[in-house]
Tab-separated table of C-alpha atoms in Angstrom:
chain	number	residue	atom	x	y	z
A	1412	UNK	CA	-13.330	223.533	28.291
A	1413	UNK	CA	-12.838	226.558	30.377
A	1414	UNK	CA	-15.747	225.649	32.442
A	1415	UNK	CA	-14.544	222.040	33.075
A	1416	UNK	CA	-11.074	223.470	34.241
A	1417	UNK	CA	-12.896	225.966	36.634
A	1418	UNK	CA	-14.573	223.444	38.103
A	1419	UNK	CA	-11.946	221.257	38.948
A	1420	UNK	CA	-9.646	223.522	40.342
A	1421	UNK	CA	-12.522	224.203	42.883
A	1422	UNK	CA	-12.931	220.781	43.587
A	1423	UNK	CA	-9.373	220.681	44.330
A	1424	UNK	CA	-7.648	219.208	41.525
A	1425	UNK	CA	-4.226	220.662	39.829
A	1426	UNK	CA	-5.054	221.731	36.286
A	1427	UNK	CA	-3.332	222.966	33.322
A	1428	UNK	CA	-5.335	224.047	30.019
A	1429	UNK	CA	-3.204	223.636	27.052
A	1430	UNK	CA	-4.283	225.351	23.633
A	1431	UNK	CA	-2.286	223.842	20.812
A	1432	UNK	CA	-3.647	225.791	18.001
A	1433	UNK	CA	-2.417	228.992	19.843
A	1434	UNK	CA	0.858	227.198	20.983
A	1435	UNK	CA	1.554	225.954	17.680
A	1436	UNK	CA	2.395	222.483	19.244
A	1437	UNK	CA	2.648	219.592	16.578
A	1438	UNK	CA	1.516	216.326	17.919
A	1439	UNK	CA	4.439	215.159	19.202
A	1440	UNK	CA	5.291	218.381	20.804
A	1441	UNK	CA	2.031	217.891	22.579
A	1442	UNK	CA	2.658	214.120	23.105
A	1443	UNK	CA	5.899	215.079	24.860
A	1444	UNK	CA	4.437	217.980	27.131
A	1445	UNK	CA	1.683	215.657	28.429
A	1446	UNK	CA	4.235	212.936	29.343
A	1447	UNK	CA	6.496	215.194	31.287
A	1448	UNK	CA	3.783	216.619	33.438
A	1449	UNK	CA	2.416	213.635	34.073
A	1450	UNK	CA	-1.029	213.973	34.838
A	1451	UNK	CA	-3.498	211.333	36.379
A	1452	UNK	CA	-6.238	212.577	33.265
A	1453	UNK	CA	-6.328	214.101	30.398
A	1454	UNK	CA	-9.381	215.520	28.854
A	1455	UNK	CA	-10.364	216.203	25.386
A	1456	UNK	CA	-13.191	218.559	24.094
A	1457	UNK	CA	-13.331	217.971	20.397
A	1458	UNK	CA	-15.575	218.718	17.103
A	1459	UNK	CA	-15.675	215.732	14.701
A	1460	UNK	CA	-12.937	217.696	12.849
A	1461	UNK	CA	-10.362	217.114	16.026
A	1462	UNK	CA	-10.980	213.678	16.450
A	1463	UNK	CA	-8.425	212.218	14.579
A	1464	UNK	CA	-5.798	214.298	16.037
A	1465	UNK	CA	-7.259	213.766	19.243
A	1466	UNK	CA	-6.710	209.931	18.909
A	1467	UNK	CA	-2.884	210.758	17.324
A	1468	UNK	CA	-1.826	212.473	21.129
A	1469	UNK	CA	-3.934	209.568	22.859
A	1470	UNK	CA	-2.051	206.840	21.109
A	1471	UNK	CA	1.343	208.510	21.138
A	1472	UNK	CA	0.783	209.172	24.798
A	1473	UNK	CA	-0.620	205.707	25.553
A	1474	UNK	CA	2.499	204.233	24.328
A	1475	UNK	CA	5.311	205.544	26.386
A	1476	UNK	CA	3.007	205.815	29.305
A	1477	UNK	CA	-0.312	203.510	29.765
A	1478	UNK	CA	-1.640	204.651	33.095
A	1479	UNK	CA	-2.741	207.687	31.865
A	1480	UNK	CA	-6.245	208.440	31.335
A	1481	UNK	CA	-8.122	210.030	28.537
A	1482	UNK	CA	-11.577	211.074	28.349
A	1483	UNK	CA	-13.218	212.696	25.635
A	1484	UNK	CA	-16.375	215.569	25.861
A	1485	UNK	CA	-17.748	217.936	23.041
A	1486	UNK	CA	-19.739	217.775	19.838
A	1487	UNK	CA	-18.645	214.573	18.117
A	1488	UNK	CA	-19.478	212.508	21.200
A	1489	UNK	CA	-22.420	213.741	22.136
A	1490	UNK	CA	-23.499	213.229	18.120
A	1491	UNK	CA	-22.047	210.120	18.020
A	1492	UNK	CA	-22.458	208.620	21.638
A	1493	UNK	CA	-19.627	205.301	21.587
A	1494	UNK	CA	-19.102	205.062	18.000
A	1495	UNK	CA	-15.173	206.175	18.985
A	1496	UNK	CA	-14.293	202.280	20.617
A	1497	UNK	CA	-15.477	201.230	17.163
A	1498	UNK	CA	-11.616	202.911	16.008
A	1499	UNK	CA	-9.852	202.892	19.063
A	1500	UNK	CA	-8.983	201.680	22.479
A	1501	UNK	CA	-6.912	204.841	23.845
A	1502	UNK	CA	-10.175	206.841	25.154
A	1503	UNK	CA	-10.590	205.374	28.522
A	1504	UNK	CA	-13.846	207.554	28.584
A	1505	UNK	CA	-16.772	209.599	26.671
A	1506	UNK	CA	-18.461	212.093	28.639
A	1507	UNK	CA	-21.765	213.085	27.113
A	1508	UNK	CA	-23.747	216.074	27.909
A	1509	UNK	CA	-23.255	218.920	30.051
A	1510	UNK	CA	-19.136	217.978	31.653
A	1511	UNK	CA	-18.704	219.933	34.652
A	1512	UNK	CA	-20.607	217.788	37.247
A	1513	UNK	CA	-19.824	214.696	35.372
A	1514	UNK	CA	-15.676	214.983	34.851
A	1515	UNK	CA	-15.693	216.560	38.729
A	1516	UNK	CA	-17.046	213.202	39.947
A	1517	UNK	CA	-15.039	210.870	37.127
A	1518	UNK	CA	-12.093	212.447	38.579
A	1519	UNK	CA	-12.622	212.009	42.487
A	1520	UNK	CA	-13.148	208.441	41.684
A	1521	UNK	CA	-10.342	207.560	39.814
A	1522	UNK	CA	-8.275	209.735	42.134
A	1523	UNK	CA	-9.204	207.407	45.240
A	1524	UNK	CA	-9.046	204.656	43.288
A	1525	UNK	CA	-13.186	203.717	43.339
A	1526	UNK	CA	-13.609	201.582	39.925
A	1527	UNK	CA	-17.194	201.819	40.237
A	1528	UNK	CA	-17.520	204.221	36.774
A	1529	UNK	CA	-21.411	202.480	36.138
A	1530	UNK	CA	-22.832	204.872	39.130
A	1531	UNK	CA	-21.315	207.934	37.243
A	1532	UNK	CA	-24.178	209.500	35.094
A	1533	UNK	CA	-23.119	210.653	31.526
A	1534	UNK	CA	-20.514	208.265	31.033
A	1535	UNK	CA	-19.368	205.798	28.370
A	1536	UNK	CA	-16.912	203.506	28.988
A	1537	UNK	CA	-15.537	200.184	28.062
A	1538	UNK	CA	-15.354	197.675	30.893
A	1539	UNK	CA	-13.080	195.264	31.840
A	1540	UNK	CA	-14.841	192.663	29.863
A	1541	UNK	CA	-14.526	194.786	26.607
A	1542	UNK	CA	-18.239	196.148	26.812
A	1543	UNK	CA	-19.226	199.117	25.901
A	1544	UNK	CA	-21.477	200.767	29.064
A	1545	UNK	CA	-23.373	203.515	28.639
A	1546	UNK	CA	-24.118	204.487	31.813
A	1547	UNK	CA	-27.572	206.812	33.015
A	1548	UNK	CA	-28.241	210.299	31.229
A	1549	UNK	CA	-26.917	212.764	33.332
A	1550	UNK	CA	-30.093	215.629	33.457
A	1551	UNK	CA	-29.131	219.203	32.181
A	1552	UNK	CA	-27.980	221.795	35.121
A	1553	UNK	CA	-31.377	223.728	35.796
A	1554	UNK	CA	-29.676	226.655	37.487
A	1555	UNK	CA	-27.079	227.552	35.207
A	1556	UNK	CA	-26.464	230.779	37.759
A	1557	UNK	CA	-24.929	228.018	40.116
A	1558	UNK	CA	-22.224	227.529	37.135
A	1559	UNK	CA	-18.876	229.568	38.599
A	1560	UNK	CA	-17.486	232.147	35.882
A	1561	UNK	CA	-14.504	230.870	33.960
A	1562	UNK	CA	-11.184	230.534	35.482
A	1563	UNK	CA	-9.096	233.272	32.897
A	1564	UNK	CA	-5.857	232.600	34.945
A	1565	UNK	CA	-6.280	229.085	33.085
A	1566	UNK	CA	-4.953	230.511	29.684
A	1567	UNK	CA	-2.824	233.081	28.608
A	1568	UNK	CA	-5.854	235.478	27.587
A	1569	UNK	CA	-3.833	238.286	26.393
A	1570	UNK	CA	-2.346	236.524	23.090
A	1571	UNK	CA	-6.139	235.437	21.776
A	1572	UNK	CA	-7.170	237.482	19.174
A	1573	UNK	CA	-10.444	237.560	16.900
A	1574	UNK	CA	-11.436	238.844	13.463
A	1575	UNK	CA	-14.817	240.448	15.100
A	1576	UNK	CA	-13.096	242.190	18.141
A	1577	UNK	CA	-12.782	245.730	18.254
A	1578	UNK	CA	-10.622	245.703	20.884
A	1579	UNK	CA	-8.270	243.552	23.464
A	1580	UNK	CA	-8.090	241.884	25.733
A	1581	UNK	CA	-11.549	239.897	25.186
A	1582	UNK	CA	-12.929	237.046	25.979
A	1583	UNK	CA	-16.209	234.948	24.710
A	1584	UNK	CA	-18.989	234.276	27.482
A	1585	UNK	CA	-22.749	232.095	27.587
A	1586	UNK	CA	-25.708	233.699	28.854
A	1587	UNK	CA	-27.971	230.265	27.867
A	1588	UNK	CA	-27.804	226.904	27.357
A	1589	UNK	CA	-29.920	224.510	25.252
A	1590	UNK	CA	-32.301	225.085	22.150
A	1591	UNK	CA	-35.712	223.406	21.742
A	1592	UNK	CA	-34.949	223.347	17.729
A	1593	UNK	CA	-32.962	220.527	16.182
A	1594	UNK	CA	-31.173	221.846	13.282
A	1595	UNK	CA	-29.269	219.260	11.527
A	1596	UNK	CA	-25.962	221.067	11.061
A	1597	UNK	CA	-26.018	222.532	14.885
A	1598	UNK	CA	-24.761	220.042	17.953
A	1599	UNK	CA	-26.236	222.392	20.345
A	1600	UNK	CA	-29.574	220.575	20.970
A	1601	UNK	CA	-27.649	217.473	21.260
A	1602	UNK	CA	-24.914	218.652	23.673
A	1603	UNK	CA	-26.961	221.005	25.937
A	1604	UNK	CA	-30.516	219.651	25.666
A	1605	UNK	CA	-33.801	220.876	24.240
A	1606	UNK	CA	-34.026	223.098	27.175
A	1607	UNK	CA	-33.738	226.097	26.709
A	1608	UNK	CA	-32.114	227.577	29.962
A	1609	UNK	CA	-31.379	231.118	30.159
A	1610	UNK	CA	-28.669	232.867	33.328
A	1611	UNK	CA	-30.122	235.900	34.694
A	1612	UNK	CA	-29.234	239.281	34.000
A	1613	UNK	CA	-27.666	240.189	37.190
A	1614	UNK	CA	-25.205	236.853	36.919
A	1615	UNK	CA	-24.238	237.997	33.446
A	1616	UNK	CA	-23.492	241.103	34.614
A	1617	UNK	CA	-21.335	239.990	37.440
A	1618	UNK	CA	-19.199	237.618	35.335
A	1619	UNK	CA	-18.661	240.659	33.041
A	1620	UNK	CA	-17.543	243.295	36.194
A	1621	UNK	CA	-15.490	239.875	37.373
A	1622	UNK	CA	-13.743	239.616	34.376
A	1623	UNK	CA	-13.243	243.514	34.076
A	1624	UNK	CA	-11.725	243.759	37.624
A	1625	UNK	CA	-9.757	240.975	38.114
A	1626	UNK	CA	-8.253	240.709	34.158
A	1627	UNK	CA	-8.974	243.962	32.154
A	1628	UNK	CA	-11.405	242.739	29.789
A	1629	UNK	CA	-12.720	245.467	27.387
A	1630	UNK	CA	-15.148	243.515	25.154
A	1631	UNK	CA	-17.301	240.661	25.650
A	1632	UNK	CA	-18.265	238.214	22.529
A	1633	UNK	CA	-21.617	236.302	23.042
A	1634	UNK	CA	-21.066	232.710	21.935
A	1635	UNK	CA	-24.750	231.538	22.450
A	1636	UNK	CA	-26.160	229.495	19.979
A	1637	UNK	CA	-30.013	230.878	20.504
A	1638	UNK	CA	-29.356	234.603	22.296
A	1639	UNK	CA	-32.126	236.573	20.625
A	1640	UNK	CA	-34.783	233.875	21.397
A	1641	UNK	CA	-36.204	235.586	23.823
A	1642	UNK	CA	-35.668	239.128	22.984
């Protein structure tokens, strides 16, 4: 979700990144801080584990304040594709595959008012009608290099803290994306493609001086699904 904030803020857009499991927020705490900032979107990355919760702060915030909109990314919709409208009506949107060129474009639509969500690729929406529109397959990023580094300023990076790291502050990075296998407990194929896409050395290496510079990292965590499958 990093990513999607990073690439928003570039585009232009205010952003604020809220981590509830490090805040300790209960739902109505979170209900509440949405509603006071206000914000034209909010956006949800969740595992099928979140997605109750996630529809608890959508209806809470829905209530008190309608014009809000909600979109959804992550695991459980890309698994899943619409199968949320089938329980609720408070997602405004599903974004499936790959977010950051997809939520960058929901966003500058909705922000100058275009209504014309069908010509967005990797959407899924519910029309005005009540129809569920699954718009065209956005295609994976081929240059993942092009991908800026994640935004740290976005969270407070100090406070996170890992059974596996030696040492702080740290932060979790991506050197690939995709995997050609399909694994039936893994949403990785699903989410980034059968692909497999790999950054090159040089632009790993730069994210990890960027990050040592500009925020004192001293350890890096590799969060890719595949890393040693080309060795």
């Amino acid at each position: 979700i990093l990513y999607i904030g990073t690439v928003l803020k570039q585009a232009g857009f205010k952003v604020k990144l809220i981590d509830s499991v490090l805040d300790g927020h209960t739902i109505p705490e979170l209900v509440d801080l949405i509603l006071k900032d206000k914000p034209l979107m909010v956006g949800v990355s969740a595992m099928t584990c979140q997605v109750v919760n996630s529809l608890k702060i959508a209806q809470g915030v829905k209530a008190q304040d309608p014009t809000i909109f909600f979109a959804m990314g992550g695991s459980h919709v890309n698994s899943t594709n619409g199968e949320l409208f089938q329980f609720s009506d408070k997602f405004d949107f599903l974004v499936k595959g790959e977010g950051e060129p997809t939520f960058v474009e929901l966003m500058q639509h909705i922000k100058h008012g275009r209504e014309e969500f069908s010509k967005i690729s990797g959407i899924i929406y519910k029309n005005q009608g009540g129809e569920i529109v699954t718009t065209t397959p956005r295609g994976a990023i081929e240059d993942i290099d092009s991908i800026p580094f994640p935004d740290m300023s976005l969270i407070d990076y100090k406070r996170y803290d890992s059974f596996y790291a030696k040492s702080s502050p740290f932060t979790m990075m991506m050197a690939s994306r995709g995997c050609p296998f399909s694994c039936t407990f893994c949403d990785a194929f699903a989410t980034h493609g059968k692909k497999l896409r790999l950054r090159s050395p040089k632009n790993i290496v730069d994210e990890m001086e960027h990050h040592i510079k500009n925020f004192g990292i001293s350890e890096f965590m590799i969060k890719d699904s595949t890393f040693t499958i080309r060795k």
